[in-house]
Short mmCIF file of C-alpha atoms in Angstrom, two decimals:
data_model
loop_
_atom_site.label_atom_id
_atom_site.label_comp_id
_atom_site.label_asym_id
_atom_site.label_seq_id
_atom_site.Cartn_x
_atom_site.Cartn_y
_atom_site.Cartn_z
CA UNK A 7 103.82 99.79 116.46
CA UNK A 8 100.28 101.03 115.84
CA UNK A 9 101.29 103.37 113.65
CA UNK A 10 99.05 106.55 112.99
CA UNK A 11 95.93 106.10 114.74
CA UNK A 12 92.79 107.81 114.03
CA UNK A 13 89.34 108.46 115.55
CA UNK A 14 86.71 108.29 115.25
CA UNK A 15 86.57 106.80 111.77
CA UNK A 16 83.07 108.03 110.67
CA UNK A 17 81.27 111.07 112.29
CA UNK A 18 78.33 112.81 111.76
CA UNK A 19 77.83 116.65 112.71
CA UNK A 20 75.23 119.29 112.55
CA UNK A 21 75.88 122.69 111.78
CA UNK A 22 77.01 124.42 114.11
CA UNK A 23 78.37 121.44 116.57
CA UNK A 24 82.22 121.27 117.58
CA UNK A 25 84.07 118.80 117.54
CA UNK A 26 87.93 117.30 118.21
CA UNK A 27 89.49 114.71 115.94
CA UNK A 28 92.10 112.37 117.26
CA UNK A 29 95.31 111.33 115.99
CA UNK A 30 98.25 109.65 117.78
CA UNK A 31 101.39 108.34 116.65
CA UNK A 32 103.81 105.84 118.56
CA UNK A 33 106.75 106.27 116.28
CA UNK A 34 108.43 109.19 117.88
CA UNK A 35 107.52 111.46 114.52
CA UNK A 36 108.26 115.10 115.23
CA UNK A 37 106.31 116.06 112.05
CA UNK A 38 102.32 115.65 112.25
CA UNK A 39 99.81 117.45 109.35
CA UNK A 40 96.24 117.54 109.05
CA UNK A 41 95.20 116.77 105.55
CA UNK A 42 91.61 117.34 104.11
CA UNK A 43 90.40 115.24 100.70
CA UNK A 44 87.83 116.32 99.03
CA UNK A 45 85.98 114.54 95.20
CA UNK A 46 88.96 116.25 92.35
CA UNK A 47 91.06 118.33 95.24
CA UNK A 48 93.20 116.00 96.49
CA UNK A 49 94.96 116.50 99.54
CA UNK A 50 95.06 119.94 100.73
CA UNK A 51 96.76 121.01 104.47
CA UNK A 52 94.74 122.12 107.13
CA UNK A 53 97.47 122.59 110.00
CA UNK A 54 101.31 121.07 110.69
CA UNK A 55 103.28 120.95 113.44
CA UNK A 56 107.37 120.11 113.11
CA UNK A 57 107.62 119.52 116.88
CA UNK A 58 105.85 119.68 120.19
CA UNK A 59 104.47 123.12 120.67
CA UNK A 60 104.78 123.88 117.36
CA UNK A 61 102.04 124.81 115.09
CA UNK A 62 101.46 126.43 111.70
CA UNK A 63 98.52 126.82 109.14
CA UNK A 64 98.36 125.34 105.88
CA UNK A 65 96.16 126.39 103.11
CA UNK A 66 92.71 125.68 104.27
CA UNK A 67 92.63 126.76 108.16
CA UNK A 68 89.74 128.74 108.50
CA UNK A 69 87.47 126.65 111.28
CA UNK A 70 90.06 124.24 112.24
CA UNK A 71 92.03 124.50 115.40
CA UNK A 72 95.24 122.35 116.52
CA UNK A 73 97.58 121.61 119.31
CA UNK A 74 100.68 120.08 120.14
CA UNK A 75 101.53 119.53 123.77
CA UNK A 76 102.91 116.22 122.95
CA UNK A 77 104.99 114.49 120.76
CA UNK A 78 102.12 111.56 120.30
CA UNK A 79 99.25 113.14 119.98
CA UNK A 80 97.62 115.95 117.30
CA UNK A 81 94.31 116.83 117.57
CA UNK A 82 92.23 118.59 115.04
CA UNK A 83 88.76 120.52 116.78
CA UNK A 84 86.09 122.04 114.45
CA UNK A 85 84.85 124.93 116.08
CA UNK A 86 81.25 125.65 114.67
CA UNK A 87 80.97 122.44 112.13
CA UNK A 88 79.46 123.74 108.56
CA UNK A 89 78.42 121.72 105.44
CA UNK A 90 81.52 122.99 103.51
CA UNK A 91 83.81 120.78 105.77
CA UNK A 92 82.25 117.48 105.00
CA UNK A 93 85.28 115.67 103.65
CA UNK A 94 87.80 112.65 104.59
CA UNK A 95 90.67 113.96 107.06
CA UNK A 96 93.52 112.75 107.11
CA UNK A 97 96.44 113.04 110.48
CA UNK A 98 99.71 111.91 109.09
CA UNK A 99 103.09 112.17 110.84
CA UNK A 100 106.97 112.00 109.49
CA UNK A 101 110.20 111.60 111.24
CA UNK A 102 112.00 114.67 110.04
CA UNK A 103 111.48 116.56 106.75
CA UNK A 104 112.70 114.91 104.14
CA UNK A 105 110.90 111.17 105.33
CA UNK A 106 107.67 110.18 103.85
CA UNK A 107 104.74 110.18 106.16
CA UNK A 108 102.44 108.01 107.48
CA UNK A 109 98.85 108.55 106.59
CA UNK A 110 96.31 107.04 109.35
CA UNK A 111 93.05 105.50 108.37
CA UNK A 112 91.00 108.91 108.04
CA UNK A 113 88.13 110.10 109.36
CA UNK A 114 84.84 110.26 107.39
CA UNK A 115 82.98 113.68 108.43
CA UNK A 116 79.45 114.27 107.05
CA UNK A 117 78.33 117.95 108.69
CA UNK A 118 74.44 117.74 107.83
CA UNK B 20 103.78 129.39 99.23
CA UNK B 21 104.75 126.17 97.49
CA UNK B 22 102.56 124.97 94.24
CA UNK B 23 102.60 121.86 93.29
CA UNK B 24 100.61 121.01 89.58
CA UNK B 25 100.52 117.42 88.57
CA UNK B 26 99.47 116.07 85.06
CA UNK B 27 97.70 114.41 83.42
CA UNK B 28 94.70 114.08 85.88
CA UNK B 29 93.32 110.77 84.00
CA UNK B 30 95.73 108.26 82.51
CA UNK B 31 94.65 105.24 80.65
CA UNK B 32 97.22 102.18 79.84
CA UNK B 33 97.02 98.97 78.47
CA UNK B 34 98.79 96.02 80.73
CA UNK B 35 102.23 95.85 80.00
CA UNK B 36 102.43 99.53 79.00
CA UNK B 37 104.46 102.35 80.38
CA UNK B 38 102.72 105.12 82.52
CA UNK B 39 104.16 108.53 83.26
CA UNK B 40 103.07 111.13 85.06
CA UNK B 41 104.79 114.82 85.60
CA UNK B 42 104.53 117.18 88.36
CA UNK B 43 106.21 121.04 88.51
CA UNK B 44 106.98 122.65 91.67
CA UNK B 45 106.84 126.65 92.25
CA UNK B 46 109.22 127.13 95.03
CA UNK B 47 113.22 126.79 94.49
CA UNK B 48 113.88 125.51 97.96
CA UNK B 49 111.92 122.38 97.92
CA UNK B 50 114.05 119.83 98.36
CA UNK B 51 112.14 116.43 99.11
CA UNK B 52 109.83 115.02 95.89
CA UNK B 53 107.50 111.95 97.51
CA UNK B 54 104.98 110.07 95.39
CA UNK B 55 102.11 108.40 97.15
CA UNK B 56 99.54 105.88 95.88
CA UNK B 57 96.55 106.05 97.06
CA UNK B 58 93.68 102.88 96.38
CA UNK B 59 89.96 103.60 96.94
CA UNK B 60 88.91 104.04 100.03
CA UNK B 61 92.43 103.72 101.32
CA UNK B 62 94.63 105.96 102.68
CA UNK B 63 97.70 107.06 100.96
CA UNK B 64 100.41 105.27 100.60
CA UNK B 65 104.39 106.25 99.85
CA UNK B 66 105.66 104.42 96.70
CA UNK B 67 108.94 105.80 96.38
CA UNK B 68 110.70 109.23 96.92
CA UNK B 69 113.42 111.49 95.55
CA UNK B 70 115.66 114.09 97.40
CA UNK B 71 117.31 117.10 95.67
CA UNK B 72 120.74 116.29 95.89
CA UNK B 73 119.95 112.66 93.44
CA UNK B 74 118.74 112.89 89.63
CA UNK B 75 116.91 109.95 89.69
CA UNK B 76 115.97 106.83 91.77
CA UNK B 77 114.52 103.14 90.91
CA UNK B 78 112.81 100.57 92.67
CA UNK B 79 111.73 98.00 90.49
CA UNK B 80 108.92 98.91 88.26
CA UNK B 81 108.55 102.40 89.35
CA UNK B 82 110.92 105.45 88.95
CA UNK B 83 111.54 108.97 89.39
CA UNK B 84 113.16 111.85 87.88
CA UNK B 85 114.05 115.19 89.26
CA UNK B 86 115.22 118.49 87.08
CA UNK B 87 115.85 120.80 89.51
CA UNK B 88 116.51 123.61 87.33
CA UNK B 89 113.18 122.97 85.41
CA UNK B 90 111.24 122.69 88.97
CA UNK B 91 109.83 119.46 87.51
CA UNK B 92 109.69 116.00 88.75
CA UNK B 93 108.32 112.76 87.64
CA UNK B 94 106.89 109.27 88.24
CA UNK B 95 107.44 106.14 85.73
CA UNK B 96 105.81 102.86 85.80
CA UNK B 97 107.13 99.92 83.26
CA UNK B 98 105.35 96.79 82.29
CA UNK B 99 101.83 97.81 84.07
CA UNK B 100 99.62 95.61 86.12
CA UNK B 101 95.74 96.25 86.59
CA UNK B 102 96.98 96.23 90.42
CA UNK B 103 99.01 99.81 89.80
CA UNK B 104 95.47 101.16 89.16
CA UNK B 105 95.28 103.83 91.95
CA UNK B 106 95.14 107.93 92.49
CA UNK B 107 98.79 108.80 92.28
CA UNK B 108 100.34 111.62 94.27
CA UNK B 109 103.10 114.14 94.14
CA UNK B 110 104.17 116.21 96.84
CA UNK B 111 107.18 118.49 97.62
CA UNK B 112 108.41 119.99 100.78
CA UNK B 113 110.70 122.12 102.00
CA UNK B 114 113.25 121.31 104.68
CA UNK B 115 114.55 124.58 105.91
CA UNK B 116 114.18 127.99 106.89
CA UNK B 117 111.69 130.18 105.54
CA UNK B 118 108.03 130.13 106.73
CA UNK B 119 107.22 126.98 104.78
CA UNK B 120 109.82 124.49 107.08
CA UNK B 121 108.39 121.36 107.23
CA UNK B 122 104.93 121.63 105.08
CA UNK B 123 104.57 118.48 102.72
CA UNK B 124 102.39 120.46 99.29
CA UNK B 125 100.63 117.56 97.21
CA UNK B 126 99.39 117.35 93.45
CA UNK B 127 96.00 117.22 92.43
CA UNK B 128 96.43 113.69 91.72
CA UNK B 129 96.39 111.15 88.67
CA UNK B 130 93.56 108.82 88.16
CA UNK B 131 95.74 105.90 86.40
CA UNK B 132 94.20 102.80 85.30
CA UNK B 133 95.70 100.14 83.86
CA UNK B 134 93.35 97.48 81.49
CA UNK B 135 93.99 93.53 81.37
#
């Protein structure tokens, strides 16, 4: 198993641009989140899904958009990239609630 | 929503040392307590995990506690190694009903290092 794959791992944006994440899992996880880690914040939830065509917001949503028409795959798109959402992302799936998740490798966005 | 608020953000030890570190949780129905370790420039990693219906759970050094009627849970490291140095994570989730089903909340974090 690959695991929780992510790309690309380091990306660089200017304002304005869009942009789509990738993450795929190959361990049949019906949970997948979209974490954001910023310097002191820790990880704070951008989007979760608890199933194919499921979605839901977490606490920081605002510019990010996600889908789900798969179990494998979660992508996160930035619609109009701005300097505030220069951080590490994280995609991490879970095989039901109450099971740890996976983290994948992150992605290192600098939005210039 | 769920609140999670983890403490003490900076933790010091000598080797050998016990570390502990205490997170509270705002919402009643969370019911799954993960702790994650997280190196630098790695990506988090689960170290151990609790579920509501158990009081506590070992695995070697590391340990956790769970009072569900406080809405607190916590981490414990014995006889440190400078190798446990790491950002330590809580989390809680909930896992069901309600508009929170299925959303992992983490902790600040805990900058613990641990000196030879």
């Amino acid at each position: 198993n690959a695991g929780v794959t992510q790309t690309p791992k380091f990306q660089v944006l200017k304002t304005g641009q869009s942009m789509t994440l990738q993450c795929a899992q190959d361990m049949n996880h019906e949970y997948m989140s979209w974490y954001r880690q910023d310097p002191g914040m820790g990880l704070r939830l951008i989007h979760y899904s608890v199933g194919a065509g499921i979605t839901d917001q977490g606490e920081v949503p605002n510019g990010y958009n996600v889908s789900r028409s798969t179990t494998e795959d979660f992508p996160l798109r930035l619609l109009s990239a701005a300097p505030s959402q220069t951080s590490v992302y994280f995609c991490a799936s879970s095989l039901s609630f109450n099971y740890g998740y996976t983290f994948g490798s992150g992605t290192r966005l600098t939005v210039v | 929503g769920e609140n999670v608020e983890q403490h003490p953000s900076t933790l010091s030890v000598q080797e050998g040392d016990s570390a502990v570190i205490k997170c509270t949780y705002s919402d009643s129905a969370s019911n799954y307590f993960p702790w994650y370790k997280q190196e630098l420039g790695k990506r988090p990693q689960l170290i151990i995990d609790i579920r509501s219906n158990v009081g506590e759970k070992k695995d070697q050094r590391i340990a956790v506690t769970l009072n569900k009627t406080a809405k607190h849970f916590s981490l414990h490291i014995t006889e440190t190694q400078p190798e446990d140095s790491a950002v330590y994570f809580c989390a809680a989730s909930i896992n069901a009903g309600g508009t929170s089903y299925g959303k992992l909340t983490f902790g600040q974090g805990t900058i613990l290092t641990v000196h030879p």
